[in-house]
Short mmCIF file of C-alpha atoms in Angstrom, two decimals:
data_model
loop_
_atom_site.label_atom_id
_atom_site.label_comp_id
_atom_site.label_asym_id
_atom_site.label_seq_id
_atom_site.Cartn_x
_atom_site.Cartn_y
_atom_site.Cartn_z
CA MET A 1 -58.43 68.98 -2.23
CA GLY A 2 -55.01 70.48 -3.06
CA GLN A 3 -51.78 69.95 -1.13
CA SER A 4 -49.61 72.60 0.53
CA ALA A 5 -46.17 73.50 -0.79
CA SER A 6 -44.42 72.06 2.24
CA THR A 7 -45.98 68.70 1.57
CA LEU A 8 -44.83 68.76 -1.99
CA CYS A 9 -41.27 69.65 -1.00
CA HIS A 10 -40.89 66.51 1.19
CA ARG A 11 -42.23 64.03 -1.32
CA ARG A 12 -39.66 61.31 -2.14
CA PRO A 13 -38.64 61.13 -5.75
CA LYS A 14 -39.67 58.00 -7.61
CA PRO A 15 -36.86 55.64 -8.61
CA SER A 16 -35.90 56.10 -12.18
CA VAL A 17 -36.67 53.26 -14.54
CA ALA A 18 -34.01 52.41 -17.08
CA GLY A 19 -35.22 53.02 -20.55
CA PRO A 20 -34.37 51.03 -23.61
CA PRO A 21 -30.68 51.03 -24.48
CA SER A 22 -29.54 53.52 -27.01
CA SER A 23 -28.16 52.49 -30.33
CA ALA A 24 -24.66 53.46 -29.15
CA MET A 25 -24.79 50.73 -26.46
CA ILE A 26 -25.65 47.95 -28.86
CA PRO A 27 -22.75 46.51 -30.90
CA SER A 28 -23.46 46.64 -34.56
CA ALA A 29 -23.92 43.46 -36.53
CA ALA A 30 -20.85 44.28 -38.52
CA SER A 31 -18.63 44.46 -35.42
CA ALA A 32 -20.07 41.22 -33.97
CA SER A 33 -19.35 39.33 -37.13
CA SER A 34 -15.99 40.91 -37.78
CA GLY A 35 -14.17 37.79 -36.47
CA PRO A 36 -13.87 35.22 -33.64
CA SER A 37 -12.72 36.29 -30.19
CA ARG A 38 -9.02 36.00 -29.58
CA ASP A 39 -7.66 32.77 -27.97
CA HIS A 40 -5.56 34.01 -25.07
CA THR A 41 -4.08 30.55 -24.43
CA GLU A 42 -1.96 31.15 -27.51
CA ASP A 43 0.12 33.50 -25.36
CA LEU A 44 1.04 30.62 -23.03
CA PRO A 45 4.31 28.84 -23.86
CA ASN A 46 4.06 25.10 -24.36
CA ASP A 47 5.95 24.49 -21.12
CA CYS A 48 3.39 26.44 -19.08
CA LEU A 49 0.52 24.66 -20.81
CA ALA A 50 2.18 21.33 -20.02
CA LEU A 51 2.41 22.26 -16.33
CA ILE A 52 -1.31 22.99 -16.30
CA PHE A 53 -2.07 19.62 -17.87
CA GLN A 54 0.09 17.84 -15.31
CA SER A 55 -2.11 19.13 -12.50
CA LEU A 56 -5.21 17.57 -14.06
CA GLY A 57 -6.62 14.08 -13.71
CA SER A 58 -6.54 11.54 -16.49
CA GLY A 59 -10.12 12.22 -17.63
CA ASP A 60 -9.63 16.00 -17.77
CA ARG A 61 -6.41 15.56 -19.73
CA LYS A 62 -8.20 13.46 -22.31
CA ARG A 63 -10.87 16.13 -22.71
CA CYS A 64 -8.26 18.87 -23.02
CA SER A 65 -6.52 16.95 -25.80
CA LEU A 66 -9.69 17.29 -27.89
CA VAL A 67 -9.75 21.11 -27.78
CA CYS A 68 -7.31 21.77 -30.62
CA ARG A 69 -4.28 20.31 -32.37
CA ARG A 70 -1.83 22.25 -30.26
CA TRP A 71 -3.35 21.00 -27.01
CA LEU A 72 -3.33 17.48 -28.39
CA VAL A 73 0.39 17.65 -29.10
CA VAL A 74 1.35 19.34 -25.82
CA GLU A 75 -0.79 16.96 -23.74
CA GLY A 76 0.82 13.94 -25.39
CA GLN A 77 4.35 15.21 -25.00
CA SER A 78 3.80 16.10 -21.34
CA ARG A 79 2.23 12.79 -20.32
CA HIS A 80 4.81 10.79 -18.39
CA ARG A 81 2.58 8.04 -16.98
CA LEU A 82 0.64 5.61 -19.17
CA SER A 83 -1.37 2.43 -18.52
CA LEU A 84 -2.30 0.28 -21.54
CA ASP A 85 -4.29 -2.83 -22.31
CA SER A 86 -1.51 -5.14 -23.45
CA ARG A 87 -3.50 -7.52 -25.62
CA ALA A 88 -1.89 -8.65 -28.86
CA ALA A 89 -3.60 -5.88 -30.87
CA LEU A 90 -1.38 -3.32 -29.13
CA LEU A 91 1.41 -4.22 -31.57
CA GLU A 92 -0.40 -2.49 -34.45
CA ALA A 93 -1.33 0.59 -32.43
CA ALA A 94 2.04 1.04 -30.72
CA PRO A 95 3.82 3.11 -33.45
CA SER A 96 1.19 5.86 -33.64
CA LEU A 97 0.47 5.68 -29.90
CA PHE A 98 4.06 6.24 -28.83
CA SER A 99 4.62 8.83 -31.53
CA ARG A 100 2.15 10.96 -29.62
CA PHE A 101 3.24 9.91 -26.11
CA ASP A 102 6.98 10.18 -26.65
CA GLY A 103 7.86 11.31 -23.13
CA VAL A 104 6.54 8.32 -21.15
CA SER A 105 8.71 7.37 -18.18
CA LYS A 106 6.23 5.21 -16.22
CA LEU A 107 4.42 2.48 -18.15
CA ALA A 108 1.99 -0.27 -17.13
CA LEU A 109 1.12 -3.09 -19.55
CA LYS A 110 -1.77 -5.19 -18.27
CA CYS A 111 -3.54 -7.98 -20.11
CA ASP A 112 -6.70 -9.89 -19.32
CA ARG A 113 -5.84 -13.44 -18.32
CA ARG A 114 -8.26 -14.82 -20.89
CA SER A 115 -6.76 -12.86 -23.79
CA ASP A 116 -3.61 -13.18 -25.87
CA SER A 117 -0.99 -10.72 -24.65
CA ILE A 118 1.71 -8.83 -26.50
CA GLY A 119 4.87 -10.70 -27.33
CA ASP A 120 8.56 -9.97 -27.73
CA GLU A 121 8.12 -7.93 -30.91
CA ALA A 122 5.72 -5.51 -29.26
CA LEU A 123 7.87 -5.06 -26.16
CA ASP A 124 10.90 -4.47 -28.39
CA LEU A 125 9.02 -1.74 -30.27
CA ILE A 126 7.61 -0.13 -27.13
CA SER A 127 10.95 -0.06 -25.32
CA LEU A 128 12.59 1.43 -28.44
CA ARG A 129 10.02 4.26 -28.43
CA CYS A 130 10.41 4.85 -24.66
CA PRO A 131 14.14 5.37 -24.08
CA ASN A 132 13.43 7.40 -20.91
CA LEU A 133 11.45 4.64 -19.25
CA THR A 134 12.18 4.43 -15.50
CA ARG A 135 9.25 2.28 -14.25
CA LEU A 136 7.62 -0.69 -15.93
CA LYS A 137 4.78 -2.92 -14.72
CA LEU A 138 3.95 -6.13 -16.61
CA ARG A 139 0.77 -8.06 -15.74
CA ALA A 140 -0.29 -11.33 -17.38
CA CYS A 141 1.92 -10.75 -20.43
CA ARG A 142 2.24 -14.49 -20.97
CA ALA A 143 3.66 -14.30 -24.50
CA LEU A 144 6.82 -12.51 -23.37
CA THR A 145 10.06 -14.49 -23.29
CA GLU A 146 13.67 -13.87 -22.36
CA ARG A 147 14.21 -12.31 -25.81
CA GLY A 148 11.69 -9.55 -25.14
CA MET A 149 13.16 -8.81 -21.71
CA ALA A 150 16.63 -8.59 -23.25
CA ALA A 151 15.32 -6.03 -25.77
CA LEU A 152 13.81 -4.06 -22.91
CA ALA A 153 17.13 -3.98 -21.07
CA LYS A 154 18.93 -2.91 -24.26
CA HIS A 155 16.66 0.05 -25.07
CA CYS A 156 15.82 1.21 -21.51
CA PRO A 157 19.09 1.33 -19.57
CA ASN A 158 17.65 3.93 -17.18
CA LEU A 159 14.99 1.58 -15.79
CA ARG A 160 14.76 1.92 -12.03
CA LYS A 161 11.71 -0.12 -11.08
CA LEU A 162 10.41 -3.39 -12.58
CA SER A 163 7.26 -5.23 -11.48
CA CYS A 164 6.24 -8.52 -13.14
CA GLY A 165 3.17 -10.60 -12.37
CA SER A 166 1.77 -13.75 -13.97
CA CYS A 167 4.37 -13.75 -16.77
CA THR A 168 5.98 -16.86 -18.23
CA PHE A 169 9.64 -15.97 -18.76
CA GLY A 170 12.12 -17.41 -16.31
CA ALA A 171 15.34 -16.57 -14.54
CA LYS A 172 17.13 -15.62 -17.77
CA GLY A 173 14.59 -12.89 -18.46
CA VAL A 174 15.17 -11.38 -15.03
CA GLU A 175 18.93 -11.69 -15.43
CA ALA A 176 18.77 -9.81 -18.74
CA VAL A 177 17.24 -6.81 -16.98
CA LEU A 178 19.72 -7.01 -14.11
CA ARG A 179 22.62 -6.98 -16.58
CA GLY A 180 21.31 -4.25 -18.86
CA CYS A 181 19.80 -1.84 -16.31
CA PRO A 182 22.57 -0.76 -13.92
CA LEU A 183 20.31 1.82 -12.21
CA LEU A 184 17.61 -0.68 -11.20
CA GLU A 185 16.51 -0.01 -7.62
CA GLU A 186 13.30 -2.02 -7.12
CA ILE A 187 12.20 -5.37 -8.45
CA SER A 188 8.93 -7.14 -7.69
CA ILE A 189 8.20 -10.64 -8.99
CA LYS A 190 4.83 -12.34 -8.54
CA ARG A 191 3.75 -15.74 -9.90
CA LEU A 192 6.54 -15.99 -12.45
CA ARG A 193 5.58 -19.16 -14.32
CA GLY A 194 9.04 -19.74 -15.76
CA LEU A 195 10.35 -20.60 -12.30
CA SER A 196 8.03 -23.57 -11.78
CA ASP A 197 10.79 -26.06 -12.50
CA ALA A 198 12.30 -27.29 -9.26
CA ALA A 199 15.71 -27.32 -10.94
CA ALA A 200 15.48 -23.70 -12.11
CA GLU A 201 18.82 -21.96 -12.34
CA PRO A 202 19.57 -19.37 -9.67
CA VAL A 203 19.19 -15.74 -10.68
CA GLY A 204 22.72 -14.46 -11.00
CA LEU A 205 24.13 -11.09 -10.08
CA GLY A 206 24.10 -8.30 -12.62
CA SER A 207 25.30 -4.74 -12.86
CA ALA A 208 22.16 -3.71 -10.96
CA SER A 209 23.11 -5.59 -7.81
CA SER A 210 24.96 -2.58 -6.40
CA SER A 211 22.01 -0.21 -6.98
CA LEU A 212 19.20 -2.58 -5.89
CA ARG A 213 17.30 -1.22 -2.88
CA SER A 214 14.12 -3.33 -2.73
CA VAL A 215 13.21 -6.95 -3.60
CA CYS A 216 9.67 -8.31 -3.37
CA LEU A 217 8.84 -11.96 -4.14
CA LYS A 218 5.23 -13.19 -4.11
CA GLU A 219 3.74 -16.63 -4.61
CA LEU A 220 6.79 -18.20 -6.26
CA TYR A 221 7.19 -21.94 -6.40
CA ASN A 222 10.95 -21.70 -6.62
CA GLY A 223 11.60 -18.26 -5.19
CA GLN A 224 14.76 -19.45 -3.48
CA CYS A 225 16.60 -19.12 -6.80
CA PHE A 226 16.69 -15.37 -6.04
CA ALA A 227 18.79 -15.94 -2.91
CA PRO A 228 22.14 -15.22 -4.66
CA LEU A 229 20.75 -11.95 -6.00
CA ILE A 230 19.42 -10.86 -2.60
CA ALA A 231 22.57 -11.82 -0.73
CA GLY A 232 24.73 -10.16 -3.39
CA SER A 233 23.01 -6.77 -3.19
CA PRO A 234 24.96 -4.94 -0.49
CA ASN A 235 22.76 -1.81 -0.57
CA LEU A 236 19.44 -3.65 -0.22
CA LYS A 237 17.11 -1.93 2.25
CA THR A 238 13.74 -3.68 1.83
CA LEU A 239 12.98 -7.41 1.53
CA LYS A 240 9.42 -8.75 1.16
CA LEU A 241 8.69 -12.47 0.89
CA PHE A 242 5.04 -13.55 0.53
CA ARG A 243 3.89 -17.16 0.27
CA CYS A 244 6.99 -18.58 -1.38
CA SER A 245 7.51 -22.33 -0.98
CA GLY A 246 10.52 -24.01 0.58
CA ASP A 247 12.52 -23.72 3.78
CA TRP A 248 13.83 -20.18 4.17
CA ASP A 249 15.80 -20.47 7.41
CA ARG A 250 19.12 -21.32 5.79
CA LEU A 251 18.65 -18.75 3.05
CA LEU A 252 17.84 -16.03 5.56
CA GLU A 253 21.15 -16.79 7.24
CA THR A 254 22.94 -16.30 3.92
CA ILE A 255 20.98 -13.16 3.13
CA ALA A 256 21.57 -11.60 6.56
CA ASP A 257 25.31 -12.16 6.25
CA GLY A 258 25.44 -10.46 2.86
CA VAL A 259 23.01 -7.61 3.53
CA PRO A 260 23.56 -6.38 7.10
CA GLY A 261 22.14 -2.91 6.34
CA ILE A 262 18.57 -4.01 5.57
CA VAL A 263 15.94 -1.85 7.31
CA GLU A 264 12.57 -3.40 6.35
CA ILE A 265 11.51 -7.06 6.25
CA HIS A 266 8.07 -8.53 5.45
CA LEU A 267 7.54 -12.28 5.89
CA GLU A 268 4.16 -13.88 5.20
CA LYS A 269 3.20 -17.55 5.17
CA LEU A 270 6.77 -18.80 4.86
CA GLN A 271 8.50 -21.79 6.32
CA VAL A 272 10.57 -19.78 8.78
CA SER A 273 11.37 -20.66 12.38
CA ASP A 274 13.19 -19.02 15.26
CA ARG A 275 16.41 -19.94 13.49
CA GLY A 276 15.52 -17.55 10.68
CA LEU A 277 14.62 -14.77 13.12
CA ALA A 278 17.92 -15.31 14.90
CA ALA A 279 19.70 -14.89 11.57
CA LEU A 280 17.89 -11.62 10.92
CA SER A 281 18.99 -10.31 14.30
CA SER A 282 22.36 -9.54 12.70
CA CYS A 283 20.61 -6.74 10.76
CA ALA A 284 21.17 -4.14 13.45
CA ASP A 285 19.64 -1.36 11.31
CA LEU A 286 16.26 -3.10 11.03
CA GLU A 287 13.38 -0.66 11.57
CA VAL A 288 10.26 -2.35 10.13
CA LEU A 289 9.27 -5.98 10.79
CA HIS A 290 6.13 -7.79 9.55
CA LEU A 291 5.54 -11.38 10.65
CA VAL A 292 2.29 -12.68 9.16
CA LYS A 293 1.01 -16.23 9.67
CA ILE A 294 4.37 -17.84 10.41
CA PRO A 295 3.40 -20.46 13.01
CA GLU A 296 6.93 -21.72 13.69
CA CYS A 297 8.08 -18.36 15.09
CA THR A 298 7.82 -18.10 18.88
CA ASP A 299 8.52 -15.73 21.73
CA ALA A 300 12.12 -16.93 21.82
CA GLY A 301 12.78 -15.95 18.21
CA LEU A 302 11.16 -12.54 18.62
CA ALA A 303 13.17 -11.92 21.78
CA THR A 304 16.43 -12.82 20.02
CA LEU A 305 15.59 -10.44 17.20
CA ALA A 306 14.58 -7.59 19.50
CA ASP A 307 17.72 -8.01 21.59
CA LYS A 308 19.95 -6.86 18.70
CA CYS A 309 17.57 -4.87 16.48
CA ARG A 310 17.02 -1.96 18.80
CA LEU A 311 16.04 0.54 16.10
CA LEU A 312 12.70 -1.11 15.36
CA ARG A 313 9.98 1.49 14.71
CA LYS A 314 7.14 -0.62 13.28
CA ILE A 315 6.15 -4.17 14.21
CA HIS A 316 3.18 -6.01 12.68
CA ILE A 317 2.48 -9.53 13.93
CA ASP A 318 -0.31 -11.86 12.84
CA GLY A 319 -0.03 -14.74 15.28
CA TRP A 320 -2.72 -16.84 13.52
CA LYS A 321 -4.13 -17.73 16.97
CA THR A 322 -1.28 -20.14 17.59
CA ASN A 323 -0.40 -18.46 20.91
CA ARG A 324 3.29 -18.94 20.18
CA ILE A 325 3.97 -15.21 20.40
CA GLY A 326 2.62 -13.44 23.46
CA ASP A 327 3.68 -11.58 26.56
CA GLU A 328 7.27 -12.84 26.69
CA GLY A 329 8.15 -11.78 23.17
CA LEU A 330 6.37 -8.45 23.53
CA MET A 331 8.11 -7.71 26.82
CA ALA A 332 11.45 -8.33 25.10
CA VAL A 333 10.43 -5.79 22.47
CA ALA A 334 9.47 -3.33 25.20
CA ARG A 335 12.83 -3.68 26.93
CA ARG A 336 15.01 -3.49 23.82
CA CYS A 337 13.13 -1.32 21.29
CA PRO A 338 12.48 2.10 22.86
CA LYS A 339 11.97 3.76 19.44
CA LEU A 340 8.86 1.76 18.63
CA GLN A 341 6.20 3.99 17.01
CA GLU A 342 3.69 1.53 15.53
CA LEU A 343 2.49 -1.83 16.86
CA VAL A 344 -0.13 -4.03 15.16
CA LEU A 345 -1.17 -7.29 16.82
CA ILE A 346 -3.59 -9.69 15.10
CA GLY A 347 -4.53 -12.99 16.67
CA VAL A 348 -2.06 -12.32 19.49
CA ASN A 349 -3.12 -12.38 23.15
CA PRO A 350 -1.20 -9.74 25.10
CA THR A 351 -2.09 -8.84 28.67
CA ALA A 352 -1.64 -5.72 30.78
CA LEU A 353 1.76 -7.11 31.77
CA SER A 354 3.34 -6.72 28.33
CA LEU A 355 1.23 -3.79 27.18
CA GLY A 356 2.05 -1.84 30.33
CA LEU A 357 5.77 -2.41 29.80
CA ILE A 358 5.51 -1.33 26.17
CA ALA A 359 3.59 1.81 27.16
CA SER A 360 6.17 2.66 29.83
CA ASN A 361 9.33 1.98 27.81
CA CYS A 362 8.25 2.89 24.27
CA ARG A 363 7.50 6.54 24.84
CA ASN A 364 7.21 7.26 21.10
CA LEU A 365 4.39 4.78 20.45
CA GLU A 366 1.90 6.68 18.27
CA ARG A 367 -0.16 3.98 16.53
CA LEU A 368 -1.59 0.87 18.13
CA ALA A 369 -3.97 -1.73 16.66
CA LEU A 370 -5.32 -4.95 18.16
CA CYS A 371 -7.53 -7.41 16.29
CA GLY A 372 -9.01 -10.68 17.48
CA SER A 373 -7.26 -10.64 20.85
CA ASP A 374 -9.05 -12.69 23.50
CA THR A 375 -7.13 -11.06 26.36
CA PHE A 376 -7.42 -7.39 25.48
CA GLY A 377 -10.14 -6.28 27.88
CA ASP A 378 -10.98 -3.37 30.15
CA ALA A 379 -7.85 -3.76 32.30
CA GLU A 380 -5.59 -3.64 29.25
CA MET A 381 -7.50 -0.68 27.81
CA SER A 382 -7.15 1.22 31.07
CA CYS A 383 -3.44 0.46 31.09
CA ILE A 384 -3.02 1.88 27.58
CA ALA A 385 -5.03 4.99 28.43
CA ALA A 386 -2.99 5.66 31.55
CA LYS A 387 0.50 5.09 30.15
CA CYS A 388 0.55 5.75 26.37
CA MET A 389 1.14 9.48 26.48
CA ALA A 390 2.25 9.80 22.82
CA LEU A 391 -0.50 7.62 21.31
CA LYS A 392 -2.31 9.33 18.42
CA LYS A 393 -4.20 6.54 16.63
CA LEU A 394 -5.94 3.55 18.26
CA CYS A 395 -7.72 0.78 16.40
CA ILE A 396 -9.52 -2.12 18.12
CA LYS A 397 -11.45 -4.91 16.43
CA GLY A 398 -13.08 -8.00 17.87
CA CYS A 399 -11.73 -7.62 21.41
CA PRO A 400 -13.62 -8.10 24.72
CA VAL A 401 -13.54 -4.45 25.79
CA SER A 402 -16.56 -2.59 27.13
CA ASP A 403 -17.74 0.95 27.71
CA GLN A 404 -16.13 0.93 31.12
CA GLY A 405 -12.66 0.21 29.80
CA MET A 406 -12.96 2.51 26.80
CA GLY A 407 -14.15 5.26 29.12
CA ALA A 408 -10.58 5.64 30.35
CA LEU A 409 -9.85 7.42 27.06
CA ALA A 410 -11.83 10.42 28.28
CA GLU A 411 -8.86 11.50 30.37
CA GLY A 412 -6.01 9.26 29.14
CA CYS A 413 -3.81 9.42 26.03
CA PRO A 414 -3.67 13.24 25.86
CA ASN A 415 -2.37 13.25 22.26
CA LEU A 416 -5.01 10.88 20.89
CA VAL A 417 -6.65 12.19 17.69
CA LYS A 418 -8.49 9.17 16.29
CA VAL A 419 -10.14 6.03 17.68
CA LYS A 420 -11.68 3.22 15.64
CA VAL A 421 -13.65 0.43 17.30
CA LYS A 422 -15.32 -2.39 15.39
CA LYS A 423 -17.14 -5.57 16.39
CA CYS A 424 -16.52 -5.12 20.09
CA ARG A 425 -19.83 -6.20 21.62
CA GLY A 426 -19.27 -4.48 24.94
CA VAL A 427 -18.90 -1.03 23.34
CA THR A 428 -22.22 0.70 22.69
CA PRO A 429 -23.13 3.59 20.36
CA GLY A 430 -23.87 5.75 23.38
CA PHE A 431 -20.24 5.48 24.40
CA ALA A 432 -19.10 7.05 21.14
CA ASP A 433 -21.39 10.04 21.66
CA TRP A 434 -20.23 10.42 25.24
CA LEU A 435 -16.56 10.25 24.27
CA ARG A 436 -17.02 12.84 21.53
CA ALA A 437 -18.68 15.13 24.02
CA SER A 438 -15.89 14.58 26.54
CA ARG A 439 -13.12 15.21 24.03
CA GLY A 440 -14.37 17.51 21.31
CA THR A 441 -11.25 17.21 19.11
CA LEU A 442 -11.19 13.40 19.14
CA ALA A 443 -12.45 11.59 16.03
CA VAL A 444 -14.41 8.50 17.13
CA ASN A 445 -15.41 5.83 14.60
CA LEU A 446 -17.58 3.09 16.08
CA ASP A 447 -19.12 0.07 14.34
CA PRO A 448 -20.90 -1.93 17.07
CA GLY A 449 -21.74 -4.84 14.75
CA GLY A 450 -21.77 -8.11 16.68
CA LEU A 451 -19.13 -10.70 16.08
CA ILE A 452 -20.05 -13.81 14.13
CA GLU A 453 -20.62 -16.85 16.26
CA GLN A 454 -17.67 -19.22 16.18
CA PRO A 455 -18.66 -22.89 16.38
CA ASP A 456 -15.34 -24.11 17.69
CA ALA A 457 -11.77 -23.12 18.32
CA THR A 458 -10.64 -24.09 14.84
CA LEU A 459 -12.92 -21.52 13.28
CA SER A 460 -11.03 -18.71 14.93
CA GLU A 461 -7.93 -19.76 13.05
CA SER A 462 -9.54 -19.04 9.72
CA GLY A 463 -12.02 -16.29 10.33
CA ILE A 464 -10.98 -12.95 11.75
CA LEU A 465 -7.34 -13.89 11.65
CA ASP A 466 -7.05 -14.35 7.93
CA ASN A 467 -8.84 -11.08 7.37
CA GLY A 468 -7.07 -9.17 10.11
CA SER A 469 -3.78 -9.52 8.32
CA GLU A 470 -5.14 -7.56 5.40
CA LEU A 471 -4.48 -4.33 7.21
CA LEU A 472 -0.90 -4.67 5.99
CA PRO A 473 -0.85 -2.70 2.74
CA ALA A 474 1.49 -5.15 1.07
CA LEU A 475 -1.02 -7.96 1.45
CA VAL A 476 -4.19 -6.32 0.18
CA GLU A 477 -3.86 -7.12 -3.51
CA GLN A 478 -2.93 -10.74 -2.86
CA MET A 479 -6.09 -11.85 -1.09
CA GLY A 480 -8.12 -12.20 -4.25
CA SER A 481 -6.06 -15.17 -5.40
CA MET A 482 -5.94 -16.99 -2.07
CA GLU A 483 -8.20 -19.87 -1.19
CA LEU A 484 -10.40 -19.40 1.82
CA PRO A 485 -9.24 -21.65 4.65
CA SER A 486 -11.24 -24.48 6.15
CA SER A 487 -11.47 -25.91 9.62
CA SER A 488 -9.09 -28.62 10.74
CA ASN A 489 -11.73 -31.32 10.75
CA GLY A 490 -11.83 -31.22 6.95
CA ARG A 491 -15.25 -29.58 6.59
CA SER A 492 -15.36 -26.19 4.86
CA LEU A 493 -16.58 -23.24 6.85
CA PRO A 494 -20.06 -21.93 5.98
CA TRP A 495 -19.99 -19.67 2.96
CA LYS A 496 -21.87 -16.86 4.69
CA THR A 497 -19.44 -16.93 7.61
CA ARG A 498 -16.44 -16.50 5.34
CA MET A 499 -18.03 -13.69 3.37
CA SER A 500 -18.93 -11.84 6.58
CA PHE A 501 -15.33 -11.93 7.72
CA LEU A 502 -14.14 -10.73 4.34
CA ALA A 503 -16.62 -7.88 4.40
CA GLY A 504 -14.95 -6.40 7.47
CA ARG A 505 -11.46 -6.42 6.04
CA ASN A 506 -11.61 -2.84 4.70
CA PHE A 507 -11.78 -1.49 8.25
CA PHE A 508 -8.17 -2.29 9.10
CA VAL A 509 -6.93 -1.84 5.52
CA SER A 510 -8.15 1.72 5.18
CA THR A 511 -7.14 2.61 8.72
CA PHE A 512 -3.49 1.64 8.69
CA ARG A 513 -2.89 2.40 5.04
CA ARG A 514 -3.65 6.05 5.88
CA TRP A 515 -2.00 6.00 9.31
CA SER A 516 1.34 4.60 8.17
CA HIS A 517 1.53 6.38 4.81
CA GLY A 518 2.58 9.70 6.21
CA SER A 519 5.40 8.37 8.34
CA SER A 520 6.85 5.86 5.87
CA ASN A 521 7.84 8.31 3.14
CA HIS A 522 10.50 10.25 4.98
CA HIS A 523 12.48 7.24 6.19
CA HIS A 524 14.77 4.87 4.33
CA SER A 525 13.73 4.18 0.79
#
């Protein structure tokens, strides 16, 4: 039964099994308990540690501040942006709070509308502790008066941006900041209760008038008192007027004469006619124009503006289904504005006539959106696909296009990278799959949800149109406070109908917020 030697020589050796570790491999109890492991972060200078903290989110920074006393101090000193609940109790916490956060340059003070807000004493203390403040946002701080704003201007002369909403101080409070902050570049005023008096004094010029670059007025009863300030700011580049009462035609004439170098204008729900647009035509450097729900503006006014403002790059128009702006105005834009890069049409009914001319003449058109257009069908879609060679982003909502018209994108628009289609009944899910297969690099986003039935023509004026305008980033935060419209016969629209329209608003908001963000930062500020 034995084995030969040759057999034994070729037998594979068995793998060795590790035995128990020797005593030399096991650290002794004395060495393990000799002391805690060394903290290598102690070798980092405070400046390097601060840079690390600045790359973290707010939650991670809070957790880091709990590690040790040193991290707590460095995190507080390196935090430049702070948002606080500005209820009255903040007055007691402010000294210790701003002793820790002594490097804040951007501060937001927001109070619940049902609570008592901080007053002048608290703002005086906070501004004294934040001498390097450059940006301040005040929301629903109803206890603030002109005295508190004067203290702010005294202690924070380097302020560059001020945003006030639902506060109660008046024109004198704004003037105090304009006088005491010569570097102020942006000012945004929304629902300033102190201006409710029809006889409110006009906001006078201050030392900041020469540095002011942007003015935004929202939902002001007497917003026209800011006209002297706007007209007296020769370096103003951006003007945004949202839902401010009164006739603005005459004031726009005054403003245009005083600020010829303006490059961006947003007008929403204002009493402005073609006369106002004609006045703005003197702003030859105008590049961005938003006209939202201004029913008195017509093709004639848009044509007059386009004739002289030939540098226009972005045009957003919400026609509110009035049919007062259409092919004629758009053809004038096509003939006079060859640098057009972005065109958004909501409740406007263009045809292949104007769209073809735009596609042929505006060779740099990269972003196009149409919402609630009754005339944008297969013929118009085919025209866009055949002629818009530079188009990169296309967004269509609630238009009578079908698979046949959209199929032209398989070979047209060679630079197209993204298509979004929503609530277009003629476009089926199978089309999206086919288009993705035809153009592998094209991102196709399709929501084939059917449009809500519209009982009559008046419904269209308050359904998709009101919501379509929300694609403009400047309008998004305002919609919460607006009343939903009703039909012209005095009966309110069905609740479910309104909610369904509101539910679709995020489609255009998210689309054009992302599309326009990248191209807006490197132009005029």
